[in-house]
Amino acid sequence: MSNEVLTVSPQTLQDMKKYYTMNLKPKTPPGGLFAAKKSTVNITAYLSGKVLFQGATAQQEAALWSGKSSQGVTSKKNTKDLNTPLPKDFKHWSVIGSDEVGNGSYFGPLTVVAAYVDKNHFALLKELGVRDSKDMKDPEIRKVASDLITFLPHSLLTVLPSKYNAIQPTMTQGKMKAVLHNQALGHVLNKIYPIVPDGILIDQFELPSTYFKHIQDQPKQIKENLYFQTKGESHHLAVAAASIIARYAFLTSLDTMTKEAGIAIPSGAGSHADLIAARLLKRGGLSLLGKYAKLHFANTQKAQKIAGL
C-alpha cells in the first residue's frame, strides 16, 4: 500500500472536505477534520493541516493537492500532471469550455455543460455579466444564464438522482463526470461544425491521465487541442459561461424537486440537508429519498439516525 502525506493550509482543508463530500466516511478519527474513501484511496485530514493518502493510487490522488501545500513545494512532475500548459494567448482564443455542478451536493442532479464562445462574443459576454459563477448569487446566475442559452452553442447533460443512484454502484463519480464531459464536448463540436474551435478547456476535476483512461471505452473520444486547468473559469470565458449554465440547470432542477416533494430541497451537503432527508425518509423511505438525493453520500446514514431508522 502506497502512502503520501501533505501539509496544507486551513482553506485547502475546507476545499478538500467539500471536494470529497460524496466520499466521506461516517466516522472521523481523533484530531481529524474528515475521513473519506475515493476508489482505492483512503484520505484522512487532520486539523493540524496534515493529510494522509493511503492506497494503490495514493500518489496520484495527493498530486491533485500538492500544488496547494502550505509549504509551497510542488514537484515539476506533479505540476505537469495537474494542469496542461495553456498557450500564452489562450484567453483570446475561440474555445469550447466545460464544467459541472452538483457533484458535491447531496440533493439535486449532476449537471455538465460544454459551451462554445467565439472570440467575437467576448465583449457581449462580459456585458451580460459572465464571470466566475462562485462570485455570483443565484438570482444573477438565473438572469445571466437565461440570456446565454438563447444564443450560445452549448450542450447540457443532466443526471437526476434516480439515474445517478442506479449508475453509481458500478461507476465512480470520476468516470461518470469524464464520460459526460466527453459527450457534451462532442455535442457542441457537432453543433458548430464546420467551425473548429481553437481549443477545448475542461475545468479539471481529476488527473488528465485518469480522465483519458475513463473515456477510453467511449465510441468517440474528444482529445484534440484539449486542455485541463483547475479554476478553469479564470482562464477562459467559455468555462465561466458553461459553469453559469450548469448552475442554472441545477437550480432549476431543485425548484422542480421542491414543488414535487412539497418541501424545500436545498443544495449542499450540510446538516440542514440531513434534516430534510430524514423527513423524506419518514414519508417514503429510501425509494422516495432516492428521487431527490445521491444516496451514497454520508448524509443518508446521518438522516437514517435522525429518523430513527
Short mmCIF file of C-alpha atoms in Angstrom, two decimals:
data_model
loop_
_atom_site.label_atom_id
_atom_site.label_comp_id
_atom_site.label_asym_id
_atom_site.label_seq_id
_atom_site.Cartn_x
_atom_site.Cartn_y
_atom_site.Cartn_z
CA MET A 1 0.00 0.00 0.00
CA SER A 2 1.32 3.42 -1.00
CA ASN A 3 1.28 6.31 1.49
CA GLU A 4 1.54 10.03 0.80
CA VAL A 5 1.40 12.90 3.32
CA LEU A 6 0.77 16.57 2.56
CA THR A 7 0.63 19.63 4.76
CA VAL A 8 -1.95 22.10 3.51
CA SER A 9 -3.49 25.41 4.57
CA PRO A 10 -6.76 25.67 6.57
CA GLN A 11 -8.54 26.94 3.45
CA THR A 12 -7.32 23.96 1.41
CA LEU A 13 -8.53 21.63 4.17
CA GLN A 14 -12.01 23.08 3.75
CA ASP A 15 -11.73 22.84 -0.05
CA MET A 16 -10.75 19.19 0.30
CA LYS A 17 -13.65 18.41 2.61
CA LYS A 18 -16.04 19.92 0.07
CA TYR A 19 -14.36 18.07 -2.82
CA TYR A 20 -14.67 14.71 -1.03
CA THR A 21 -18.21 15.32 0.24
CA MET A 22 -19.68 12.33 -1.54
CA ASN A 23 -16.84 10.09 -0.32
CA LEU A 24 -16.93 10.98 3.38
CA LYS A 25 -16.86 8.21 5.97
CA PRO A 26 -19.33 8.42 8.86
CA LYS A 27 -16.55 8.40 11.48
CA THR A 28 -13.69 10.88 11.86
CA PRO A 29 -10.53 9.94 13.82
CA PRO A 30 -9.46 11.92 16.93
CA GLY A 31 -7.94 15.24 15.86
CA GLY A 32 -9.32 14.80 12.38
CA LEU A 33 -11.42 17.09 10.21
CA PHE A 34 -12.71 14.31 7.95
CA ALA A 35 -12.03 10.84 6.61
CA ALA A 36 -13.00 9.75 3.12
CA LYS A 37 -12.54 6.92 0.65
CA LYS A 38 -12.31 7.61 -3.07
CA SER A 39 -11.99 4.49 -5.19
CA THR A 40 -8.88 2.71 -3.87
CA VAL A 41 -7.61 5.63 -1.76
CA ASN A 42 -8.33 6.44 1.89
CA ILE A 43 -7.94 10.13 2.74
CA THR A 44 -7.63 11.31 6.34
CA ALA A 45 -7.37 15.05 7.01
CA TYR A 46 -6.28 16.37 10.40
CA LEU A 47 -6.95 19.77 11.97
CA SER A 48 -3.18 20.27 12.10
CA GLY A 49 -3.15 20.51 8.29
CA LYS A 50 -1.68 17.07 7.71
CA VAL A 51 -3.48 14.95 5.12
CA LEU A 52 -2.74 11.25 4.75
CA PHE A 53 -3.42 9.40 1.49
CA GLN A 54 -3.32 5.59 1.62
CA GLY A 55 -3.93 3.14 -1.21
CA ALA A 56 -2.86 1.93 -4.62
CA THR A 57 -3.25 5.35 -6.26
CA ALA A 58 -2.36 7.49 -3.24
CA GLN A 59 0.38 9.34 -5.13
CA GLN A 60 -1.93 10.36 -7.96
CA GLU A 61 -4.64 11.49 -5.55
CA ALA A 62 -2.18 13.51 -3.47
CA ALA A 63 -0.91 15.14 -6.66
CA LEU A 64 -4.28 16.85 -7.03
CA TRP A 65 -3.49 18.86 -3.91
CA SER A 66 0.30 19.03 -3.79
CA GLY A 67 0.26 22.37 -5.61
CA LYS A 68 -1.66 23.78 -2.64
CA SER A 69 0.74 22.60 0.04
CA SER A 70 1.27 25.21 2.76
CA GLN A 71 4.99 24.55 2.36
CA GLY A 72 4.80 25.71 -1.24
CA VAL A 73 6.72 22.71 -2.53
CA THR A 74 5.47 21.19 -5.76
CA SER A 75 7.47 18.86 -7.97
CA LYS A 76 7.64 19.52 -11.70
CA LYS A 77 6.04 16.14 -12.28
CA ASN A 78 3.02 16.96 -10.15
CA THR A 79 2.59 20.40 -11.71
CA LYS A 80 2.61 18.82 -15.14
CA ASP A 81 0.05 16.23 -14.03
CA LEU A 82 -2.26 18.84 -12.51
CA ASN A 83 -2.64 21.15 -15.49
CA THR A 84 -1.88 21.08 -19.19
CA PRO A 85 0.08 24.25 -20.06
CA LEU A 86 -2.01 26.82 -21.89
CA PRO A 87 -0.63 28.86 -24.80
CA LYS A 88 0.23 32.41 -23.80
CA ASP A 89 -2.71 33.95 -25.70
CA PHE A 90 -5.23 31.19 -24.89
CA LYS A 91 -7.72 33.57 -23.26
CA HIS A 92 -8.09 35.30 -26.63
CA TRP A 93 -8.95 32.08 -28.49
CA SER A 94 -12.35 30.85 -29.61
CA VAL A 95 -12.86 27.96 -27.19
CA ILE A 96 -15.26 25.26 -26.03
CA GLY A 97 -15.25 25.19 -22.23
CA SER A 98 -16.88 22.63 -19.96
CA ASP A 99 -17.72 22.43 -16.28
CA GLU A 100 -20.01 20.51 -13.93
CA VAL A 101 -22.22 21.42 -10.97
CA GLY A 102 -23.91 19.32 -8.31
CA ASN A 103 -21.27 16.69 -7.67
CA GLY A 104 -20.79 17.97 -4.11
CA SER A 105 -24.47 18.50 -3.34
CA TYR A 106 -26.42 15.74 -1.60
CA PHE A 107 -29.68 16.80 -3.20
CA GLY A 108 -30.21 17.53 -6.87
CA PRO A 109 -28.70 16.32 -10.12
CA LEU A 110 -25.22 16.28 -11.57
CA THR A 111 -25.20 18.78 -14.45
CA VAL A 112 -22.44 19.02 -17.05
CA VAL A 113 -22.29 21.77 -19.64
CA ALA A 114 -19.98 22.44 -22.57
CA ALA A 115 -20.27 25.83 -24.27
CA TYR A 116 -18.58 27.42 -27.28
CA VAL A 117 -17.51 31.05 -27.02
CA ASP A 118 -16.30 32.74 -30.18
CA LYS A 119 -13.73 35.45 -29.53
CA ASN A 120 -16.07 37.94 -31.23
CA HIS A 121 -18.55 37.40 -28.36
CA PHE A 122 -16.16 38.25 -25.53
CA ALA A 123 -17.41 41.82 -25.14
CA LEU A 124 -21.06 40.69 -25.16
CA LEU A 125 -20.47 38.01 -22.51
CA LYS A 126 -18.69 40.49 -20.26
CA GLU A 127 -21.52 42.98 -20.73
CA LEU A 128 -24.02 40.28 -19.74
CA GLY A 129 -22.05 39.70 -16.54
CA VAL A 130 -20.25 36.43 -17.28
CA ARG A 131 -17.56 35.73 -14.70
CA ASP A 132 -16.69 33.11 -12.08
CA SER A 133 -20.06 31.65 -11.01
CA LYS A 134 -18.77 31.23 -7.45
CA ASP A 135 -18.82 35.04 -7.16
CA MET A 136 -22.44 35.25 -8.35
CA LYS A 137 -25.60 34.90 -6.29
CA ASP A 138 -28.37 32.60 -7.51
CA PRO A 139 -30.68 35.35 -8.86
CA GLU A 140 -27.84 36.68 -11.03
CA ILE A 141 -26.97 33.16 -12.19
CA ARG A 142 -30.55 32.69 -13.36
CA LYS A 143 -30.64 36.04 -15.17
CA VAL A 144 -27.30 35.67 -16.96
CA ALA A 145 -27.87 32.02 -17.89
CA SER A 146 -31.32 32.75 -19.32
CA ASP A 147 -29.62 35.17 -21.73
CA LEU A 148 -26.70 32.87 -22.58
CA ILE A 149 -28.81 29.87 -23.55
CA THR A 150 -30.60 31.92 -26.22
CA PHE A 151 -27.53 32.31 -28.43
CA LEU A 152 -24.53 30.40 -27.06
CA PRO A 153 -23.92 26.96 -28.66
CA HIS A 154 -23.94 24.58 -25.71
CA SER A 155 -24.80 21.09 -24.52
CA LEU A 156 -26.42 20.41 -21.16
CA LEU A 157 -26.39 16.89 -19.72
CA THR A 158 -28.35 16.27 -16.52
CA VAL A 159 -28.16 13.12 -14.40
CA LEU A 160 -31.07 13.14 -11.97
CA PRO A 161 -30.63 11.40 -8.60
CA SER A 162 -32.69 8.35 -9.58
CA LYS A 163 -30.41 7.65 -12.56
CA TYR A 164 -27.31 8.69 -10.62
CA ASN A 165 -28.12 6.17 -7.88
CA ALA A 166 -28.62 3.43 -10.45
CA ILE A 167 -25.25 4.13 -12.12
CA GLN A 168 -23.09 4.99 -9.10
CA PRO A 169 -22.63 1.47 -7.66
CA THR A 170 -20.89 0.32 -10.85
CA MET A 171 -19.27 3.58 -11.96
CA THR A 172 -17.14 6.00 -9.97
CA GLN A 173 -18.22 9.61 -9.95
CA GLY A 174 -14.93 10.48 -11.67
CA LYS A 175 -15.70 8.22 -14.62
CA MET A 176 -19.30 9.43 -14.71
CA LYS A 177 -18.16 13.03 -14.99
CA ALA A 178 -15.48 12.23 -17.57
CA VAL A 179 -17.97 10.42 -19.80
CA LEU A 180 -20.45 13.30 -19.51
CA HIS A 181 -17.81 15.93 -20.32
CA ASN A 182 -16.67 13.92 -23.33
CA GLN A 183 -20.25 13.57 -24.59
CA ALA A 184 -21.08 17.25 -24.06
CA LEU A 185 -17.94 18.33 -25.92
CA GLY A 186 -18.85 16.05 -28.81
CA HIS A 187 -22.36 17.51 -28.97
CA VAL A 188 -21.05 21.09 -29.17
CA LEU A 189 -18.49 20.19 -31.83
CA ASN A 190 -21.34 18.76 -33.91
CA LYS A 191 -23.46 21.88 -33.34
CA ILE A 192 -20.80 24.33 -34.53
CA TYR A 193 -19.46 22.21 -37.42
CA PRO A 194 -17.78 23.11 -39.78
CA ILE A 195 -16.33 25.65 -37.34
CA VAL A 196 -13.38 24.18 -35.45
CA PRO A 197 -12.55 25.77 -32.07
CA ASP A 198 -9.02 26.97 -31.41
CA GLY A 199 -9.01 24.87 -28.26
CA ILE A 200 -11.10 22.99 -25.68
CA LEU A 201 -10.76 23.59 -21.93
CA ILE A 202 -12.14 21.35 -19.18
CA ASP A 203 -12.34 22.65 -15.63
CA GLN A 204 -10.09 20.00 -14.15
CA PHE A 205 -11.59 17.57 -11.65
CA GLU A 206 -9.03 14.76 -11.96
CA LEU A 207 -5.65 13.99 -13.49
CA PRO A 208 -5.68 14.21 -17.31
CA SER A 209 -4.26 10.69 -17.49
CA THR A 210 -7.16 9.43 -15.36
CA TYR A 211 -9.66 11.34 -17.49
CA PHE A 212 -8.41 9.71 -20.69
CA LYS A 213 -8.50 6.31 -19.02
CA HIS A 214 -12.13 6.91 -18.04
CA ILE A 215 -13.23 7.72 -21.59
CA GLN A 216 -11.23 5.02 -23.38
CA ASP A 217 -14.34 2.85 -23.79
CA GLN A 218 -16.34 5.65 -25.43
CA PRO A 219 -17.07 5.35 -29.18
CA LYS A 220 -15.97 8.95 -29.77
CA GLN A 221 -13.19 10.42 -27.66
CA ILE A 222 -12.54 14.16 -27.79
CA LYS A 223 -8.78 14.64 -27.37
CA GLU A 224 -7.57 17.12 -29.99
CA ASN A 225 -6.49 20.53 -28.65
CA LEU A 226 -7.83 19.52 -25.23
CA TYR A 227 -6.53 21.29 -22.12
CA PHE A 228 -7.19 20.90 -18.40
CA GLN A 229 -6.97 23.65 -15.80
CA THR A 230 -8.08 23.93 -12.20
CA LYS A 231 -10.25 27.04 -11.76
CA GLY A 232 -10.84 26.94 -15.50
CA GLU A 233 -13.31 29.83 -15.35
CA SER A 234 -10.40 32.16 -14.57
CA HIS A 235 -8.59 31.05 -17.73
CA HIS A 236 -11.37 31.47 -20.29
CA LEU A 237 -14.87 32.90 -20.54
CA ALA A 238 -16.09 29.67 -22.17
CA VAL A 239 -15.65 27.74 -18.90
CA ALA A 240 -17.23 30.58 -16.92
CA ALA A 241 -20.25 30.54 -19.26
CA ALA A 242 -20.53 26.74 -19.06
CA SER A 243 -20.40 26.90 -15.26
CA ILE A 244 -23.17 29.52 -15.14
CA ILE A 245 -25.47 27.47 -17.38
CA ALA A 246 -24.73 24.29 -15.39
CA ARG A 247 -25.53 26.08 -12.13
CA TYR A 248 -28.73 27.47 -13.63
CA ALA A 249 -29.84 23.98 -14.69
CA PHE A 250 -29.01 22.65 -11.22
CA LEU A 251 -31.04 25.37 -9.50
CA THR A 252 -33.96 24.86 -11.88
CA SER A 253 -33.95 21.16 -11.06
CA LEU A 254 -34.02 21.92 -7.32
CA ASP A 255 -37.02 24.18 -7.93
CA THR A 256 -38.84 21.35 -9.70
CA MET A 257 -37.99 18.90 -6.93
CA THR A 258 -39.20 21.35 -4.29
CA LYS A 259 -42.59 21.65 -5.98
CA GLU A 260 -42.88 17.89 -6.41
CA ALA A 261 -41.80 17.00 -2.86
CA GLY A 262 -43.75 19.78 -1.18
CA ILE A 263 -40.67 20.59 0.89
CA ALA A 264 -37.72 22.92 0.20
CA ILE A 265 -34.95 20.84 -1.38
CA PRO A 266 -31.61 22.52 -0.56
CA SER A 267 -28.23 22.48 -2.26
CA GLY A 268 -25.08 21.48 -0.43
CA ALA A 269 -24.46 18.65 1.99
CA GLY A 270 -24.65 20.25 5.40
CA SER A 271 -26.69 19.42 8.49
CA HIS A 272 -29.79 21.08 7.02
CA ALA A 273 -29.74 18.51 4.22
CA ASP A 274 -29.71 15.74 6.83
CA LEU A 275 -32.92 17.08 8.40
CA ILE A 276 -34.72 17.34 5.05
CA ALA A 277 -33.56 13.83 4.15
CA ALA A 278 -34.86 12.49 7.46
CA ARG A 279 -38.30 13.95 6.74
CA LEU A 280 -38.35 12.32 3.30
CA LEU A 281 -37.23 9.00 4.78
CA LYS A 282 -40.08 9.04 7.28
CA ARG A 283 -42.50 9.82 4.49
CA GLY A 284 -41.40 7.26 1.89
CA GLY A 285 -38.16 5.51 2.83
CA LEU A 286 -35.09 5.22 0.62
CA SER A 287 -37.19 4.84 -2.53
CA LEU A 288 -38.57 8.34 -2.06
CA LEU A 289 -35.31 9.88 -0.87
CA GLY A 290 -33.53 8.38 -3.88
CA LYS A 291 -35.64 10.53 -6.20
CA TYR A 292 -34.04 13.65 -4.77
CA ALA A 293 -30.70 12.70 -3.23
CA LYS A 294 -27.43 10.94 -4.07
CA LEU A 295 -27.75 8.04 -1.65
CA HIS A 296 -24.07 7.12 -1.31
CA PHE A 297 -23.32 10.40 0.48
CA ALA A 298 -22.72 10.12 4.23
CA ASN A 299 -25.84 12.29 4.69
CA THR A 300 -28.02 9.23 4.12
CA GLN A 301 -26.68 7.46 7.20
CA LYS A 302 -26.98 10.63 9.25
CA ALA A 303 -30.58 11.10 8.11
CA GLN A 304 -31.42 7.50 8.99
CA LYS A 305 -30.17 8.07 12.54
CA ILE A 306 -32.20 11.29 12.83
CA ALA A 307 -35.30 9.49 11.54
CA GLY A 308 -34.69 6.58 13.93
CA LEU A 309 -34.45 4.06 11.12
#
